[in-house]
mmCIF file of C-alpha atoms in Angstrom:
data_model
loop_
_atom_site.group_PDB
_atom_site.id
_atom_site.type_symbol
_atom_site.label_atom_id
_atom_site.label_comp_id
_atom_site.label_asym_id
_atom_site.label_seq_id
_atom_site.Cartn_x
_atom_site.Cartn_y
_atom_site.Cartn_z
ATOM 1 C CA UNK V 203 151.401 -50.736 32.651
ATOM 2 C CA UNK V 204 148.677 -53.636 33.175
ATOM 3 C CA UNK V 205 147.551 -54.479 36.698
ATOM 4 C CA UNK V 206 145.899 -58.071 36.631
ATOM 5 C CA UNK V 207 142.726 -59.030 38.328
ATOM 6 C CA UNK V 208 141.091 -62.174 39.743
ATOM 7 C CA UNK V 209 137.343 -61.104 40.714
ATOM 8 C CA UNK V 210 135.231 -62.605 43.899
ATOM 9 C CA UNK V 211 136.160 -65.972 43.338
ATOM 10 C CA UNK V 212 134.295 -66.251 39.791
ATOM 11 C CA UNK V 213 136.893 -67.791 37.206
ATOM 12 C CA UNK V 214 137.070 -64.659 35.559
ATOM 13 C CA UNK V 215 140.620 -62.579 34.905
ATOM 14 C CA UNK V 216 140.976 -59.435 32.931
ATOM 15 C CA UNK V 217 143.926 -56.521 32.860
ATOM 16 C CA UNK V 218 143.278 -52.825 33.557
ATOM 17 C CA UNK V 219 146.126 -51.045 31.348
ATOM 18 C CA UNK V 220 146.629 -47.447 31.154
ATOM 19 C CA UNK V 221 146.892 -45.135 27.642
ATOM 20 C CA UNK V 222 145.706 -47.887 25.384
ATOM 21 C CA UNK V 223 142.565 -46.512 24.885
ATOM 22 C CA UNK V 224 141.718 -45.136 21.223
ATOM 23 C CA UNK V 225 139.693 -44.075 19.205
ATOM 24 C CA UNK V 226 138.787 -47.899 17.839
ATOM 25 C CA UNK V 227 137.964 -49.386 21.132
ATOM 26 C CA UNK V 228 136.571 -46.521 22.580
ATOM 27 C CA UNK V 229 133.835 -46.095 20.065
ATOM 28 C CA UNK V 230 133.460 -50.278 19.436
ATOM 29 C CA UNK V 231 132.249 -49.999 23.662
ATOM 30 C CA UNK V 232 130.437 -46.864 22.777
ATOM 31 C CA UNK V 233 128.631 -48.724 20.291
ATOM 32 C CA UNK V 234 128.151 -52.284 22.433
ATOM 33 C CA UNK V 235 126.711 -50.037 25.275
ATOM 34 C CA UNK V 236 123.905 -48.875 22.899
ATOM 35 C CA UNK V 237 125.538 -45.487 22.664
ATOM 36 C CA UNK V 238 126.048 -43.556 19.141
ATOM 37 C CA UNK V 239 129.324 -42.944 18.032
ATOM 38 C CA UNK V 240 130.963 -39.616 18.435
ATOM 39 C CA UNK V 241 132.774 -37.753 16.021
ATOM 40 C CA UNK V 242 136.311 -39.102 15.498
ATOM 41 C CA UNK V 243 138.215 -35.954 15.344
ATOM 42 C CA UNK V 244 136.644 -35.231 18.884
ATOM 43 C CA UNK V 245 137.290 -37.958 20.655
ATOM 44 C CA UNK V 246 140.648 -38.040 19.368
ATOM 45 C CA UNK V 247 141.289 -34.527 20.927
ATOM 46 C CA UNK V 248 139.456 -35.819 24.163
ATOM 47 C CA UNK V 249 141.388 -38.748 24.263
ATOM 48 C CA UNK V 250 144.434 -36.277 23.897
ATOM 49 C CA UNK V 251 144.230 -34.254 26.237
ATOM 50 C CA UNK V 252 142.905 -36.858 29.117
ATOM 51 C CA UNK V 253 144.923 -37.276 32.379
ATOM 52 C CA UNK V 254 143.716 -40.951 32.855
ATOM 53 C CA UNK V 255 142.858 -43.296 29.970
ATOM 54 C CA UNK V 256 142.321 -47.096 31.328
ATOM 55 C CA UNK V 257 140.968 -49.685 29.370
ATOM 56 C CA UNK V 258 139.839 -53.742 30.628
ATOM 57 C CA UNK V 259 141.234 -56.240 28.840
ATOM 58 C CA UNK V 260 140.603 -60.058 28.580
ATOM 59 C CA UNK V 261 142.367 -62.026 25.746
ATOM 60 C CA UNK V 262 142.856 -58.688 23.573
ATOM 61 C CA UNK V 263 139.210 -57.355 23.532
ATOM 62 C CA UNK V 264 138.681 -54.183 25.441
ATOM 63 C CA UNK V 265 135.754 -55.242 27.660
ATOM 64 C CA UNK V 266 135.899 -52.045 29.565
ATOM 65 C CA UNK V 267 137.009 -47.837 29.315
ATOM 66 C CA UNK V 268 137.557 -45.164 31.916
ATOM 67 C CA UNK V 269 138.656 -41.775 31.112
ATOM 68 C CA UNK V 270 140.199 -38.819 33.793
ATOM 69 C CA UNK V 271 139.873 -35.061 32.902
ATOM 70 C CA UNK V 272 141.572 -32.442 34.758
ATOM 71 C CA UNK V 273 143.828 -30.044 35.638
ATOM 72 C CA UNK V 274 146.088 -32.772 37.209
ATOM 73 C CA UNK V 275 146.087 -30.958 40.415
ATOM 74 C CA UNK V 276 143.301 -29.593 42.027
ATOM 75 C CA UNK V 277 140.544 -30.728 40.048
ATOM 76 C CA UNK V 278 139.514 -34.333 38.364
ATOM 77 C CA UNK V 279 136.600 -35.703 36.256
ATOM 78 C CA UNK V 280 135.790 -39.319 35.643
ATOM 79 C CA UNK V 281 134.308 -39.838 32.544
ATOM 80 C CA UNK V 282 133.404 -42.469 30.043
ATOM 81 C CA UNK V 283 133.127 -45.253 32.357
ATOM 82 C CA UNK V 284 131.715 -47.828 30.357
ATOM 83 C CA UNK V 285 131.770 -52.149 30.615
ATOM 84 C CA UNK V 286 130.932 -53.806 27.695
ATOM 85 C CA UNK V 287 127.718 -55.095 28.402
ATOM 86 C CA UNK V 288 127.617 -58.485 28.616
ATOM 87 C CA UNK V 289 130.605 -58.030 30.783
ATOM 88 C CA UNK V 290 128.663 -56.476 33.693
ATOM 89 C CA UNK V 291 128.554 -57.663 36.827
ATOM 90 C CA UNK V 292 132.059 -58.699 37.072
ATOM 91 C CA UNK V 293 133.793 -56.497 39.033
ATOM 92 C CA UNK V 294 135.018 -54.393 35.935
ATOM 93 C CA UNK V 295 134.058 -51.217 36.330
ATOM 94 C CA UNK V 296 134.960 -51.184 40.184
ATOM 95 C CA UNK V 297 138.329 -51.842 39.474
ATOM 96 C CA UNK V 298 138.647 -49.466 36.509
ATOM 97 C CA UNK V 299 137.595 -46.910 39.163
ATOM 98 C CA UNK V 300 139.726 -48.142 41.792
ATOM 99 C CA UNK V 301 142.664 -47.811 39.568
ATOM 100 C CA UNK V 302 141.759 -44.411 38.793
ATOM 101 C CA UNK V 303 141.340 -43.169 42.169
ATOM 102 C CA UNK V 304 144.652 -44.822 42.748
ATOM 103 C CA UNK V 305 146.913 -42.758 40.090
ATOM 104 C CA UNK V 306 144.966 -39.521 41.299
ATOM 105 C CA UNK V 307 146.245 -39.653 44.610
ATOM 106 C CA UNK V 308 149.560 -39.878 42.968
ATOM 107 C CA UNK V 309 149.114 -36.750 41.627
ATOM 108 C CA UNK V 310 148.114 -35.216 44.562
ATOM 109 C CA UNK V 311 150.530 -33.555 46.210
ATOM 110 C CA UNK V 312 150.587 -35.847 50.004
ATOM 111 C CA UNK V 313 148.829 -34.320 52.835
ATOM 112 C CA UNK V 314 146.707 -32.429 49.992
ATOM 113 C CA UNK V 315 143.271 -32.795 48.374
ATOM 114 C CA UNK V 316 141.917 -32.733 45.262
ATOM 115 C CA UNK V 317 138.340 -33.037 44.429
ATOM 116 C CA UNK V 318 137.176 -36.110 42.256
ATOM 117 C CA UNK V 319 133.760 -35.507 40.398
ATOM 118 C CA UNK V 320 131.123 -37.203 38.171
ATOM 119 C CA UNK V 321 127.758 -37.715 36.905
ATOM 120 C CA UNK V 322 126.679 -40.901 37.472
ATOM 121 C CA UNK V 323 123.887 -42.074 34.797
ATOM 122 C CA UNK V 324 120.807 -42.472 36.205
ATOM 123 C CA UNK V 325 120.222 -45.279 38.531
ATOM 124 C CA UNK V 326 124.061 -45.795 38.983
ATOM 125 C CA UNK V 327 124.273 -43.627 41.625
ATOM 126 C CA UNK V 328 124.220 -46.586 44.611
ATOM 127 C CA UNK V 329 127.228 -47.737 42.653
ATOM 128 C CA UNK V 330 129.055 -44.860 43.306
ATOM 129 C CA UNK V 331 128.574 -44.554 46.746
ATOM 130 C CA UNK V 332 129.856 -47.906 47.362
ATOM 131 C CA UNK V 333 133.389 -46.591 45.802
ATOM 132 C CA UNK V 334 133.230 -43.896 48.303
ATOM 133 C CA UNK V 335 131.431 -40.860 46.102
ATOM 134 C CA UNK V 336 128.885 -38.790 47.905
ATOM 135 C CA UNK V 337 125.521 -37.678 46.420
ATOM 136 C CA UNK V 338 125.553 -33.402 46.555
ATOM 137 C CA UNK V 339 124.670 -31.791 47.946
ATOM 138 C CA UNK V 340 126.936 -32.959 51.049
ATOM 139 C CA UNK V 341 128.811 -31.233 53.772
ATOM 140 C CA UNK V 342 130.158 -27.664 52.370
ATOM 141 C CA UNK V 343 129.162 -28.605 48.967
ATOM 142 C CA UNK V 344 126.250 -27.596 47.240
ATOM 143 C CA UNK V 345 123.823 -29.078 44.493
ATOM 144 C CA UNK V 346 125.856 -30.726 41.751
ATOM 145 C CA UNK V 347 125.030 -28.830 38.115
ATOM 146 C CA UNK V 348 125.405 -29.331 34.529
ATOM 147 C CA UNK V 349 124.717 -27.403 31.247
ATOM 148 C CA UNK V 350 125.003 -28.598 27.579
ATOM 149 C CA UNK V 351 126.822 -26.454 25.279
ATOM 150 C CA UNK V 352 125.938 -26.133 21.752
ATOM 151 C CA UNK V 353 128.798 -25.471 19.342
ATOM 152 C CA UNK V 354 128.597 -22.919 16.787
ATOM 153 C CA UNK V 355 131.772 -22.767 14.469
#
C-alpha cells in the first residue's frame, strides 16, 4: 500500500509504501548514510521476521527505510530509520514514523497499550520528542539500557 505525501509547502512529493524494503535498498541507504553494510544473510532474516518494513519513495529510488520489531502485541521496536542523506530535511523521516506509529495502533488491541521503543542516535533525540517519544527515565519507567552481544557459532 503507498500513502502519498506533499511536505510543508516545499515542491517536494514522495510515497511511504509498506514491505518493499529488501535487502538491495536497504543496504544502498545503509551505504549513502555512511554506514557499512551488514551481512546479507542477516538482514535478510531481520527483514523476515520484521512487523513493519516502510520504505520512501520518489520516482523509484528509495530515499528513505523504517523497520518495526516486535511481538505484534505488547511490545514494538523502531529500528533502522534512515533518510538518504541528501534527502534530509524534508519531512521524510517524520512521516516514515508517523506511518509506523499509525499501523501499531492497529495492532493494538483498542482501549489497550503497547509500548513503542528506540534508541535514538546521538543528537537525534529532540527529534524524537517532537513525534511524541519521551527521554527515560520518565514517569514509572526507568533508565533506558542496552548491551551488545557477540556471536559465537
Amino acid at each position: 500500500m503507498a500513502y502519498d505525501f506533499q511536505t510543508g509547502g516545499a515542491n517536494v512529493a514522495y510515497k511511504i509504501y509498506e514491505n518493499r524494503l529488501n535487502i538491495v535498498n536497504f543496504q544502498t541507504l545503509r551505504i549513502a548514510g555512511g554506514f557499512e553494510p551488514l551481512d546479507s544473510a542477516r538482514v535478510k532474516r531481520a527483514l523476515a521476521a520484521s512487523l513493519i518494513r516502510l520504505t520512501a519513495e520518489d520516482g523509484g529510488e528509495t530515499i528513505g527505510m523504517l523497520r518495526v520489531a516486535g511481538d505484534g502485541a505488547f511490545v514494538f521496536v523502531i529500528a533502522d530509520l534512515l533518510v538518504h542523506p541528501t534527502r534530509r530535511g524534508e519531512g521524510i523521516g517524520t512521516a516514515l514514523v508517523s506511518r509506523a506509529l499509525d499501523l501499531i495502533s492497529m495492532m493494538v488491541p483498542q482501549g489497550s497499550w503497547g509500548t513503542v521503543t528506540l534508541v535514538a542516535a546521538s543528537g537525534r533525540e529532540e527529534f524524537y520528542r517532537n513525534l511524541g517519544f519521551h527521554t527515560i527515565p520518565y514517569g514509572e519507567v526507568g533508565h533506558g539500557m542496552q548491551a551488545y552481544v557477540r556471536g559465537h557459532r
